Short mmCIF file of C-alpha atoms and ligand atoms in Angstrom, two decimals:
data_model
loop_
_atom_site.label_atom_id
_atom_site.label_comp_id
_atom_site.label_asym_id
_atom_site.label_seq_id
_atom_site.Cartn_x
_atom_site.Cartn_y
_atom_site.Cartn_z
CA UNK A 395 36.55 67.77 53.75
CA UNK A 396 38.19 64.60 52.34
CA UNK A 397 38.15 64.00 48.75
CA UNK A 398 35.65 61.18 48.70
CA UNK A 399 32.92 63.39 50.68
CA UNK A 400 33.63 66.14 48.16
CA UNK A 401 33.32 63.44 45.47
CA UNK A 402 29.87 62.09 46.29
CA UNK A 403 28.50 65.67 46.66
CA UNK A 404 29.87 66.59 43.11
CA UNK A 405 28.18 63.62 41.92
CA UNK A 406 24.95 64.05 43.53
CA UNK A 407 25.03 67.76 42.11
CA UNK A 408 25.74 66.90 38.72
CA UNK A 409 23.09 64.20 38.90
CA UNK A 410 20.47 66.67 40.37
CA UNK A 411 21.57 68.98 37.51
CA UNK A 412 21.30 66.49 34.96
CA UNK A 413 24.98 66.94 34.09
CA UNK A 414 25.72 63.01 34.00
CA UNK A 415 27.63 63.54 30.67
CA UNK A 416 26.87 62.70 27.12
CA UNK A 417 25.61 58.93 27.15
CA UNK A 418 28.40 57.92 24.63
CA UNK A 419 31.21 59.11 27.05
CA UNK A 420 30.52 56.19 29.62
CA UNK A 421 31.94 52.81 28.82
CA UNK A 422 29.31 49.95 29.34
CA UNK A 423 31.06 47.37 31.35
CA UNK A 424 30.00 43.69 30.88
CA UNK A 425 27.06 42.78 32.96
CA UNK A 426 26.32 39.06 33.55
CA UNK A 427 23.01 39.00 35.83
CA UNK A 428 20.01 41.35 36.28
CA UNK A 429 21.41 44.21 38.73
CA UNK A 430 17.67 45.10 39.67
CA UNK A 431 18.13 43.28 42.87
CA UNK A 432 16.96 45.80 45.21
CA UNK A 433 13.55 46.38 43.15
CA UNK A 434 12.23 49.94 42.27
CA UNK A 435 10.49 52.73 44.19
CA UNK A 436 8.93 55.99 43.69
CA UNK A 437 8.62 58.81 46.02
CA UNK A 438 8.35 62.76 46.61
CA UNK A 439 5.17 63.18 44.35
CA UNK A 440 3.90 66.60 43.42
CA UNK A 441 0.89 67.46 41.23
CA UNK A 442 3.26 67.42 38.36
CA UNK A 443 6.32 65.49 39.39
CA UNK A 444 7.48 62.04 40.97
CA UNK A 445 10.93 60.70 41.85
CA UNK A 446 11.68 57.09 40.30
CA UNK A 447 14.41 55.03 42.05
CA UNK A 448 16.50 52.18 41.71
CA UNK A 449 19.84 51.00 42.52
CA UNK A 450 22.10 48.48 40.45
CA UNK A 451 23.47 45.80 42.71
CA UNK A 452 24.55 42.32 41.20
CA UNK A 453 23.26 39.36 42.81
CA UNK A 454 26.62 37.88 43.05
CA UNK A 455 28.99 40.37 45.10
CA UNK A 456 31.94 38.49 43.48
CA UNK A 457 30.92 38.91 39.88
CA UNK A 458 31.03 42.69 39.95
CA UNK A 459 33.41 43.97 37.01
CA UNK A 460 31.39 47.25 36.82
CA UNK A 461 31.65 48.27 40.43
CA UNK A 462 33.70 51.42 39.40
CA UNK A 463 32.13 52.26 36.15
CA UNK A 464 29.37 54.93 35.62
CA UNK A 465 26.31 53.31 34.07
CA UNK A 466 23.78 54.43 31.44
CA UNK A 467 20.15 53.59 32.58
CA UNK A 468 17.09 54.04 30.76
CA UNK A 469 13.66 54.66 32.28
CA UNK A 470 10.11 54.58 30.88
CA UNK A 471 7.05 56.06 32.42
CA UNK A 472 3.70 55.17 30.85
CA UNK A 473 -0.06 55.16 31.56
CA UNK A 474 -0.44 51.39 31.32
CA UNK A 475 1.52 48.56 32.65
CA UNK A 476 2.21 47.21 29.32
CA UNK A 477 4.14 50.38 28.40
CA UNK A 478 2.23 50.80 25.13
CA UNK A 479 1.06 54.48 26.19
CA UNK A 480 4.59 56.06 27.18
CA UNK A 481 4.43 59.25 28.89
CA UNK A 482 8.16 60.05 29.32
CA UNK A 483 11.22 58.16 28.88
CA UNK A 484 15.07 59.29 29.19
CA UNK A 485 18.42 58.08 30.29
CA UNK A 486 20.21 58.61 33.38
CA UNK A 487 23.82 57.91 34.62
CA UNK A 488 24.06 55.73 37.70
CA UNK A 489 27.37 56.77 39.35
CA UNK A 490 29.61 54.37 41.36
CA UNK A 491 30.28 57.20 43.88
CA UNK A 492 26.55 57.10 44.76
CA UNK A 493 26.45 53.14 44.86
CA UNK A 494 24.81 52.94 41.25
CA UNK A 495 21.64 54.50 42.90
CA UNK A 496 19.19 56.26 40.22
CA UNK A 497 17.00 59.24 41.37
CA UNK A 498 15.07 60.63 38.39
CA UNK A 499 12.80 63.40 38.97
CA UNK A 500 10.32 63.33 36.16
CA UNK A 501 8.59 66.71 35.78
CA UNK A 502 5.70 68.06 33.71
CA UNK A 503 3.46 65.21 34.60
CA UNK A 504 -0.44 65.59 34.37
CA UNK A 505 -1.84 65.99 38.06
CA UNK A 506 -3.72 63.00 39.95
CA UNK A 507 -2.29 60.36 37.23
CA UNK A 508 -1.92 56.85 37.78
CA UNK A 509 1.55 55.85 36.17
CA UNK A 510 3.82 52.80 35.52
CA UNK A 511 7.53 52.83 35.42
CA UNK A 512 10.54 50.52 34.71
CA UNK A 513 14.46 50.80 33.96
CA UNK A 514 16.57 49.24 31.75
CA UNK A 515 20.32 48.53 31.55
CA UNK A 516 22.55 46.51 29.57
CA UNK A 517 19.94 44.13 28.21
CA UNK A 518 18.37 43.68 31.61
CA UNK A 519 14.72 45.03 32.71
CA UNK A 520 13.73 45.73 36.11
CA UNK A 521 10.25 45.04 37.87
CA UNK A 522 7.53 47.34 36.84
CA UNK A 523 6.56 49.95 39.56
CA UNK A 524 3.34 51.79 39.88
CA UNK A 525 3.20 55.31 41.25
CA UNK A 526 1.06 58.30 40.96
CA UNK A 527 1.13 62.21 40.89
CA UNK A 528 -0.93 64.13 43.19
CA UNK A 529 -4.09 66.53 42.64
CA UNK A 530 -3.16 69.99 42.27
CA UNK A 531 -3.29 72.06 45.82
CA UNK A 532 -6.60 73.85 44.39
CA UNK A 533 -8.48 70.91 43.49
CA UNK A 534 -11.03 69.48 45.77
CA UNK A 535 -10.38 65.75 46.49
CA UNK A 536 -13.07 63.41 47.60
CA UNK A 537 -10.97 60.86 49.45
CA UNK A 538 -7.40 59.59 50.03
CA UNK A 539 -6.47 56.33 51.89
CA UNK A 540 -2.59 56.23 53.00
CA UNK A 541 -0.58 53.87 55.31
CA UNK A 542 1.86 55.14 57.89
CA UNK A 543 4.69 52.91 59.02
CA UNK A 544 7.96 52.98 61.09
CA UNK A 545 10.72 50.76 62.78
CA UNK A 546 11.61 47.86 60.59
CA UNK A 547 14.47 46.02 62.28
CA UNK A 548 15.25 43.28 59.45
CA UNK A 549 16.63 40.94 61.99
CA UNK A 550 13.55 41.03 64.29
CA UNK A 551 11.17 39.19 61.71
CA UNK A 552 9.59 39.15 58.31
CA UNK A 553 8.47 42.36 56.71
CA UNK A 554 5.12 40.74 56.12
CA UNK A 555 3.11 43.81 57.46
CA UNK A 556 3.72 45.07 54.05
CA UNK A 557 2.08 42.22 52.30
CA UNK A 558 -1.16 42.87 54.48
CA UNK A 559 -0.66 46.80 53.59
CA UNK A 560 -0.36 45.88 49.86
CA UNK A 561 -3.79 44.43 50.22
CA UNK A 562 -5.06 47.68 51.64
CA UNK A 563 -4.07 49.38 48.51
CA UNK A 564 -3.00 52.70 49.83
CA UNK A 565 -2.51 55.66 47.48
CA UNK A 566 0.45 56.83 49.45
CA UNK A 567 2.91 55.65 52.34
CA UNK A 568 4.32 57.58 55.09
CA UNK A 569 7.44 56.16 56.45
CA UNK A 570 8.21 57.93 59.77
CA UNK A 571 11.88 56.54 60.61
CA UNK A 572 14.06 53.60 61.74
CA UNK A 573 14.27 52.18 58.22
CA UNK A 574 17.24 50.23 59.17
CA UNK A 575 19.07 49.71 62.50
CA UNK A 576 22.73 50.78 62.67
CA UNK A 577 23.31 48.36 65.41
CA UNK A 578 23.55 45.48 62.80
CA UNK A 579 22.78 41.83 63.57
CA UNK A 580 23.07 40.21 66.89
CA UNK A 581 23.50 36.27 67.88
CA UNK A 582 20.14 34.51 68.23
CA UNK A 583 18.02 36.93 66.35
CA UNK A 584 15.45 35.64 63.84
CA UNK A 585 17.03 36.29 60.44
CA UNK A 586 20.02 38.11 58.76
CA UNK A 587 23.72 37.79 59.11
CA UNK A 588 25.54 39.00 62.50
CA UNK A 589 27.32 41.92 62.28
CA UNK A 590 28.89 44.99 64.11
CA UNK A 591 27.28 48.02 64.37
CA UNK A 592 27.66 50.40 61.23
CA UNK A 593 30.12 53.09 61.22
CA UNK A 594 31.47 53.27 57.56
CA UNK A 595 29.60 53.99 54.30
CA UNK A 596 29.81 50.32 53.22
CA UNK A 597 28.11 49.13 56.42
CA UNK A 598 25.32 51.30 56.05
CA UNK A 599 24.83 50.40 52.35
CA UNK A 600 24.85 46.66 53.26
CA UNK A 601 22.12 47.34 55.79
CA UNK A 602 19.85 49.32 53.27
CA UNK A 603 20.37 46.44 50.75
CA UNK A 604 19.62 43.75 53.41
CA UNK A 605 16.31 45.59 53.94
CA UNK A 606 15.63 45.82 50.34
CA UNK A 607 16.09 42.29 49.82
CA UNK A 608 12.97 41.52 51.51
CA UNK A 609 10.36 40.85 48.73
CA UNK A 610 7.39 42.25 50.69
CA UNK A 611 9.21 45.67 51.15
CA UNK A 612 10.15 45.92 47.61
CA UNK A 613 6.61 44.96 46.74
CA UNK A 614 5.29 47.89 48.98
CA UNK A 615 7.91 50.34 47.19
CA UNK A 616 6.82 49.21 43.85
CA UNK A 617 2.91 49.89 44.71
CA UNK A 618 2.70 53.46 45.39
CA UNK A 619 4.78 56.65 46.44
CA UNK A 620 6.34 57.07 49.53
CA UNK A 621 6.90 60.10 51.57
CA UNK A 622 9.95 59.34 53.96
CA UNK A 623 11.49 60.99 57.05
CA UNK A 624 14.35 59.45 59.26
CA UNK A 625 14.83 58.94 62.90
CA UNK A 626 17.91 57.96 64.94
CA UNK A 627 18.81 54.43 63.81
CA UNK A 628 19.31 55.60 60.34
CA UNK A 629 22.63 56.96 61.94
CA UNK A 630 22.94 56.10 65.59
CA UNK A 631 20.79 55.17 68.69
CA UNK A 632 19.40 58.40 70.24
CA UNK A 633 21.92 60.86 68.45
CA UNK A 634 21.63 64.33 68.34
CA UNK A 635 22.53 66.02 65.04
CA UNK A 636 22.99 69.45 66.50
CA UNK A 637 26.12 71.55 66.35
CA UNK A 638 29.62 70.01 65.60
CA UNK A 639 30.77 70.51 69.03
CA UNK A 640 28.25 67.78 70.18
CA UNK A 641 29.32 65.32 67.78
CA UNK A 642 32.35 63.74 70.18
CA UNK A 643 29.38 62.51 72.21
CA UNK A 644 27.49 61.08 69.37
CA UNK A 645 30.02 59.65 67.25
CA UNK A 646 32.29 61.26 64.44
CA UNK A 647 31.01 63.63 61.85
CA UNK A 648 32.35 61.16 59.18
CA UNK A 649 30.12 58.43 60.52
CA UNK A 650 27.04 60.74 60.33
CA UNK A 651 27.84 61.66 56.75
CA UNK A 652 28.12 58.21 55.80
CA UNK A 653 24.90 57.21 57.21
CA UNK A 654 23.13 60.29 55.50
CA UNK A 655 24.73 59.25 52.08
CA UNK A 656 23.51 55.75 52.28
CA UNK A 657 20.16 57.08 53.31
CA UNK A 658 20.03 59.47 50.29
CA UNK A 659 21.34 56.40 48.09
CA UNK A 660 18.31 54.11 48.90
CA UNK A 661 15.49 56.36 49.41
CA UNK A 662 13.24 57.58 46.68
CA UNK A 663 13.76 61.27 47.36
CA UNK A 664 14.63 64.11 44.87
CA UNK A 665 18.32 65.00 44.09
CA UNK A 666 17.21 68.37 45.23
CA UNK A 667 17.31 66.85 48.69
CA UNK A 668 21.01 67.06 48.29
CA UNK A 669 21.10 70.58 46.57
CA UNK A 670 19.34 71.71 49.78
CA UNK A 671 22.27 70.69 51.78
CA UNK A 672 24.92 72.36 49.70
CA UNK A 673 24.95 75.44 51.67
CA UNK A 674 25.46 73.58 54.68
CA UNK A 675 28.75 72.18 53.37
CA UNK A 676 30.28 75.59 54.28
CA UNK A 677 29.28 75.30 57.92
CA UNK A 678 29.32 71.50 58.83
CA UNK A 679 27.74 68.43 58.13
CA UNK A 680 24.31 69.08 58.24
CA UNK A 681 23.59 67.35 54.95
CA UNK A 682 20.22 66.82 53.49
CA UNK A 683 17.08 68.57 53.76
CA UNK A 684 14.29 65.71 54.84
CA UNK A 685 11.70 68.25 56.15
CA UNK A 686 9.13 69.21 53.54
CA UNK A 687 5.48 70.00 52.91
CA UNK A 688 3.22 67.93 50.53
CA UNK A 689 -0.15 69.06 49.58
CA UNK A 690 -2.72 66.73 48.44
CA UNK A 691 -5.40 68.71 46.59
CA UNK A 692 -7.46 70.79 49.05
CA UNK A 693 -7.73 67.67 51.17
CA UNK A 694 -4.33 67.57 53.25
CA UNK A 695 -1.19 69.19 53.78
CA UNK A 696 1.47 67.00 54.95
CA UNK A 697 4.30 68.73 57.05
CA UNK A 698 7.30 65.96 57.41
CA UNK A 699 9.51 66.94 60.28
CA UNK A 700 13.25 66.09 60.65
CA UNK A 701 13.60 65.97 64.31
CA UNK A 702 17.19 64.55 64.35
CA UNK A 703 19.58 66.69 62.26
CA UNK A 704 19.08 69.99 63.67
CA UNK A 705 18.08 69.13 67.67
CA UNK A 706 19.98 70.45 70.69
CA UNK A 707 21.87 67.61 72.47
CA UNK A 708 19.83 65.58 75.08
CA UNK A 709 19.31 66.74 78.62
CA UNK A 710 21.57 65.25 81.22
CA UNK A 711 18.69 64.59 83.67
CA UNK A 712 18.03 60.85 85.14
CA UNK A 713 19.41 57.77 84.00
CA UNK A 714 19.88 56.14 80.76
CA UNK A 715 17.81 58.92 79.13
CA UNK A 716 14.98 58.43 81.71
CA UNK A 717 14.27 61.32 83.74
CA UNK A 718 11.54 62.71 86.33
CA UNK A 719 10.04 65.71 84.49
CA UNK A 720 9.68 67.65 87.94
CA UNK A 721 13.48 67.35 88.47
CA UNK A 722 14.38 68.68 85.03
CA UNK A 723 14.12 72.18 84.11
CA UNK A 724 16.39 71.76 81.30
CA UNK A 725 13.83 69.70 79.42
CA UNK A 726 11.58 72.89 79.62
CA UNK A 727 14.48 75.36 78.61
CA UNK A 728 12.85 77.49 75.81
CA UNK A 729 16.25 78.01 74.29
CA UNK A 730 16.51 74.22 73.52
CA UNK A 731 14.90 73.14 70.20
CA UNK A 732 13.99 69.78 68.85
CA UNK A 733 13.75 71.02 65.24
CA UNK A 734 16.35 73.73 65.32
CA UNK A 735 15.25 77.49 64.90
CA UNK A 736 15.38 77.55 61.18
CA UNK A 737 12.82 74.50 61.00
CA UNK A 738 10.64 75.73 63.65
CA UNK A 739 10.21 79.09 61.73
CA UNK A 740 9.61 76.94 58.50
CA UNK A 741 6.96 75.11 60.37
CA UNK A 742 5.22 78.04 61.94
CA UNK A 743 5.04 79.73 58.61
CA UNK A 744 3.33 76.55 57.22
CA UNK A 745 0.94 76.61 59.90
CA UNK A 746 0.11 80.16 59.41
CA UNK A 747 -0.60 79.45 55.87
CA UNK A 748 -3.27 77.16 57.05
CA UNK A 749 -5.18 79.74 59.07
CA UNK A 750 -8.85 81.05 58.20
CA UNK A 751 -6.93 84.02 56.67
CA UNK A 752 -5.97 81.78 54.04
CA UNK A 753 -9.59 79.87 53.71
CA UNK A 754 -9.57 79.91 50.14
CA UNK A 755 -6.36 78.08 49.50
CA UNK A 756 -5.74 76.16 52.98
CA UNK A 757 -6.29 72.43 53.31
CA UNK A 758 -9.04 70.59 55.26
CA UNK A 759 -6.46 68.45 57.09
CA UNK A 760 -2.87 69.37 58.23
CA UNK A 761 -1.02 66.13 58.92
CA UNK A 762 2.00 66.70 61.14
CA UNK A 763 4.41 63.66 60.41
CA UNK A 764 7.25 63.32 62.58
CA UNK A 765 9.04 59.91 64.13
CA UNK A 766 7.65 59.61 68.06
CA UNK A 767 4.81 60.90 70.09
CA UNK A 768 4.44 64.52 70.38
CA UNK A 769 2.16 64.24 73.56
CA UNK A 770 3.64 63.57 76.80
CA UNK A 771 4.73 59.97 77.63
CA UNK A 772 5.31 58.75 81.06
CA UNK A 773 6.79 55.36 81.45
CA UNK A 774 6.61 52.99 84.58
CA UNK A 775 10.17 52.70 85.01
CA UNK A 776 11.88 53.55 88.55
CA UNK A 777 8.61 55.36 89.55
CA UNK A 778 7.41 57.65 86.57
CA UNK A 779 9.79 58.83 84.04
CA UNK A 780 9.83 60.45 80.85
CA UNK A 781 12.48 59.82 77.88
CA UNK A 782 14.97 62.54 77.26
CA UNK A 783 15.09 61.32 73.43
CA UNK A 784 11.48 62.48 72.35
CA UNK A 785 9.55 65.90 72.65
CA UNK A 786 9.16 65.29 76.38
CA UNK A 787 12.87 66.27 76.44
CA UNK A 788 12.48 69.40 74.43
CA UNK A 789 8.96 70.64 76.05
CA UNK A 790 9.43 74.02 74.89
CA UNK A 791 9.74 72.69 71.38
CA UNK A 792 6.26 71.02 71.84
CA UNK A 793 4.65 74.28 73.52
CA UNK A 794 5.68 76.26 70.34
CA UNK A 795 3.98 73.50 68.00
CA UNK A 796 0.98 73.58 70.16
CA UNK A 797 0.76 77.39 70.13
CA UNK A 798 1.21 77.58 66.52
CA UNK A 799 -1.62 74.92 65.95
CA UNK A 800 -4.04 77.23 68.16
CA UNK A 801 -2.69 80.56 67.31
CA UNK A 802 -3.29 80.25 63.46
CA UNK A 803 -6.47 78.00 64.13
CA UNK A 804 -5.04 75.48 61.70
CA UNK A 805 -7.56 73.46 59.97
CA UNK A 806 -8.13 69.70 60.81
CA UNK A 807 -4.67 69.34 62.76
CA UNK A 808 -3.60 65.41 63.25
CA UNK A 809 -0.24 64.17 64.60
CA UNK A 810 1.25 61.10 63.07
CA UNK A 811 4.29 59.28 64.71
CA UNK A 812 5.95 56.00 65.41
CA UNK A 813 9.15 55.08 67.19
CA UNK A 814 7.74 53.51 70.31
CA UNK A 815 6.83 50.20 68.90
CA UNK A 816 3.34 50.23 70.07
CA UNK A 817 -0.04 51.53 68.65
CA UNK A 818 -0.83 54.46 70.53
CA UNK A 819 -3.94 56.84 70.20
CA UNK A 820 -3.88 60.35 72.44
CA UNK A 821 -5.14 63.38 72.61
CA UNK A 822 -2.72 66.20 72.53
CA UNK A 823 -4.03 69.12 75.00
CA UNK A 824 -2.89 72.53 75.30
CA UNK A 825 -0.97 71.93 78.51
CA UNK A 826 0.76 72.51 80.64
CA UNK A 827 -0.17 69.14 82.00
CA UNK A 828 -1.04 66.19 79.77
CA UNK A 829 -4.62 66.57 80.20
CA UNK A 830 -5.01 70.20 80.92
CA UNK A 831 -6.15 72.97 78.49
CA UNK A 832 -8.32 72.06 75.53
CA UNK A 833 -7.45 69.02 72.85
CA UNK A 834 -5.61 70.65 69.98
CA UNK A 835 -5.04 67.54 68.03
CA UNK A 836 -5.56 63.87 68.02
CA UNK A 837 -2.12 61.83 67.71
CA UNK A 838 -1.74 58.27 66.36
CA UNK A 839 1.31 56.40 66.44
CA UNK A 840 1.89 53.19 64.74
CA UNK A 841 3.36 49.96 65.95
CA UNK A 842 6.31 48.93 64.44
CA UNK A 843 6.77 46.76 61.23
CA UNK A 844 8.92 44.14 63.07
CA UNK A 845 10.99 45.82 65.83
CA UNK A 846 10.18 44.58 69.50
CA UNK A 847 8.58 46.90 72.20
CA UNK A 848 10.89 47.74 75.12
CA UNK A 849 10.94 45.72 78.30
CA UNK A 850 8.09 44.40 80.30
CA UNK A 851 5.78 47.27 80.34
CA UNK A 852 2.13 46.66 79.64
CA UNK A 853 -0.49 48.97 77.74
CA UNK A 854 -2.41 48.81 80.99
CA UNK A 855 0.23 50.48 82.60
CA UNK A 856 0.75 52.99 79.92
CA UNK A 857 -2.77 53.95 79.79
CA UNK A 858 -3.03 54.27 83.59
CA UNK A 859 -0.04 56.45 83.62
CA UNK A 860 -1.04 58.66 80.68
CA UNK A 861 -4.79 59.53 80.81
CA UNK A 862 -4.88 61.55 77.55
CA UNK A 863 -4.02 58.06 75.78
CA UNK A 864 -7.37 56.50 74.37
CA UNK A 865 -5.60 53.33 73.29
CA UNK A 866 -2.26 51.35 73.49
CA UNK A 867 -1.40 47.99 72.18
CA UNK A 868 2.05 47.03 72.78
CA UNK A 869 3.51 43.34 72.00
CA UNK A 870 1.84 43.60 68.33
CA UNK A 871 3.39 44.50 65.15
CA UNK A 872 1.49 46.58 62.29
CA UNK A 873 0.95 49.85 60.81
CA UNK A 874 -1.52 52.70 60.49
CA UNK A 875 -3.98 53.17 57.78
CA UNK A 876 -6.23 56.28 57.28
CA UNK A 877 -9.08 56.82 55.32
CA UNK A 878 -9.62 60.58 54.60
CA UNK A 879 -12.22 62.76 53.35
CA UNK A 880 -12.93 66.65 53.71
CA UNK A 881 -15.28 65.68 56.58
CA UNK A 882 -13.75 63.12 58.42
CA UNK A 883 -10.79 60.76 58.89
CA UNK A 884 -10.73 57.23 60.20
CA UNK A 885 -7.40 55.61 61.37
CA UNK A 886 -7.09 51.88 61.77
CA UNK A 887 -4.68 50.54 63.83
CA UNK A 888 -3.69 47.55 61.72
CA UNK A 889 -2.00 44.34 63.37
CA UNK A 890 -0.41 41.19 62.08
CA UNK A 891 -0.70 37.96 63.72
CA UNK A 892 2.90 36.81 63.56
CA UNK A 893 6.14 38.69 62.81
CA UNK A 894 7.85 35.30 61.78
CA UNK A 895 5.27 34.72 59.09
CA UNK A 896 6.15 35.79 55.58
CA UNK A 897 2.25 36.08 54.88
CA UNK A 898 0.74 36.94 58.02
CA UNK A 899 -2.89 37.40 58.66
CA UNK A 900 -4.03 40.98 59.60
CA UNK A 901 -6.75 42.52 61.73
CA UNK A 902 -7.65 45.89 63.39
CA UNK A 903 -6.64 46.37 66.88
CA UNK A 904 -8.66 49.70 67.00
CA UNK A 905 -10.18 52.36 64.76
CA UNK A 906 -10.80 55.93 65.44
CA UNK A 907 -12.73 58.53 63.75
CA UNK A 908 -12.23 62.43 63.74
CA UNK A 909 -14.61 64.63 62.27
CA UNK A 910 -13.56 68.12 60.72
CA UNK A 911 -13.70 70.73 63.34
CA UNK A 912 -13.30 68.57 66.43
CA UNK A 913 -10.09 67.54 67.37
CA UNK A 914 -11.48 64.97 69.88
CA UNK A 915 -11.35 61.24 68.50
CA UNK A 916 -13.89 58.73 68.62
CA UNK A 917 -13.59 55.07 68.98
CA UNK A 918 -15.40 52.97 66.16
CA UNK A 919 -14.11 49.67 67.33
FE1 FE2 B 2005 12.67 52.09 66.32
#
């Protein structure tokens, strides 16, 4: 491990343990302009804690005298927007080794509490963010409104979908991956600089800073807490995290570590995310624990999955990742895993906790959040083909998930996904065929915030090939909006009229309802 790699882990560890050093230790370098250029964010909420995030970046990269200096940042958390009723406040050291990012995990907070936060440094003050703690896992909750989103290629359009989402006023946002695209900017794209693919830490940092320069994204981060997972483009297209020996095919270990570090620096995730990865330093570059469970009262348990970091290598069937399922035994090999053995065991344990044996404590709904489609997806390319990068390439992992949901009689299972740049509503059947066996769970995948749908495939072709699919909308950008009560959930597939507008209008392409106890979705409109 290089010294610089060791340096950031040590810095993160010190940050997580609150060992940033006594405040007087750090010299305050002169600061000429407001460094809160990337806005503020919050995330990883629980019933007693929330993570507050910002990162200090000067508006002028050539006026950066504090680039190598640790800086003391003050934070405040209040019940009101005017900060007259402070709940907690403190100091935090923003380290250059972590790009002056700030991750403050505030604990000891009241449950189900709306809160406001801001930061100060060197006489400058940040925008005000709004966040909330969650209800306690034992508490009955009447309703929850949350949004889910994925795939925001900066160069492909404005993030105006977030303006529409702001007006929907979700309590929570679940981001399902492809926050940046490592491929950089190409000639002829809508906006942004042209750049080579990211390979080093600074390349990835610049892509995150570019994304966060969008005012609509900043506003949405400031509006409510986010739960975040990642997909491939945070690192490299279609990469398999897998064992170290697979790295020659998927890019260097250093690239993956740089990408993971930049992700951590820009996401409102707990510093404990890094601590969870320290053990992995001994054995390889598996770095950050992204998978997590988040209960929202008795109403919902969110199971957020990492389908990248621990997966086995992709099957070598077909061409360009597209294979005929009947010709690829490897895709059904039970020895292969999309989640890795440890995460699969963790997931099964979580599902077991949601069985009728735990009726007194389990949640009404179990929301499986992952980047792509769990149900099978055939594409009309060179006949009928599946894509090796998703669950179709790891069919045994899918069957184990299905079996877990069935065997433990998990209450109200729902699957959320993204990645395909298409609104998609489908029934996940027990299998083995896409419509064989009983329906196990409804699945809703959201269209992208900006990224274009692939190729010239139509929604009609998708639906004809995939009879378990209830709805498909390609060529439209948007997000999903969920209204949840103990009895039912409603999903709206929100679409914007124009990805090239900063302020697009928004509509609902389709809406569905799922009643508790019946996984079959019903279309509302
Ligand atoms: Fe994507």
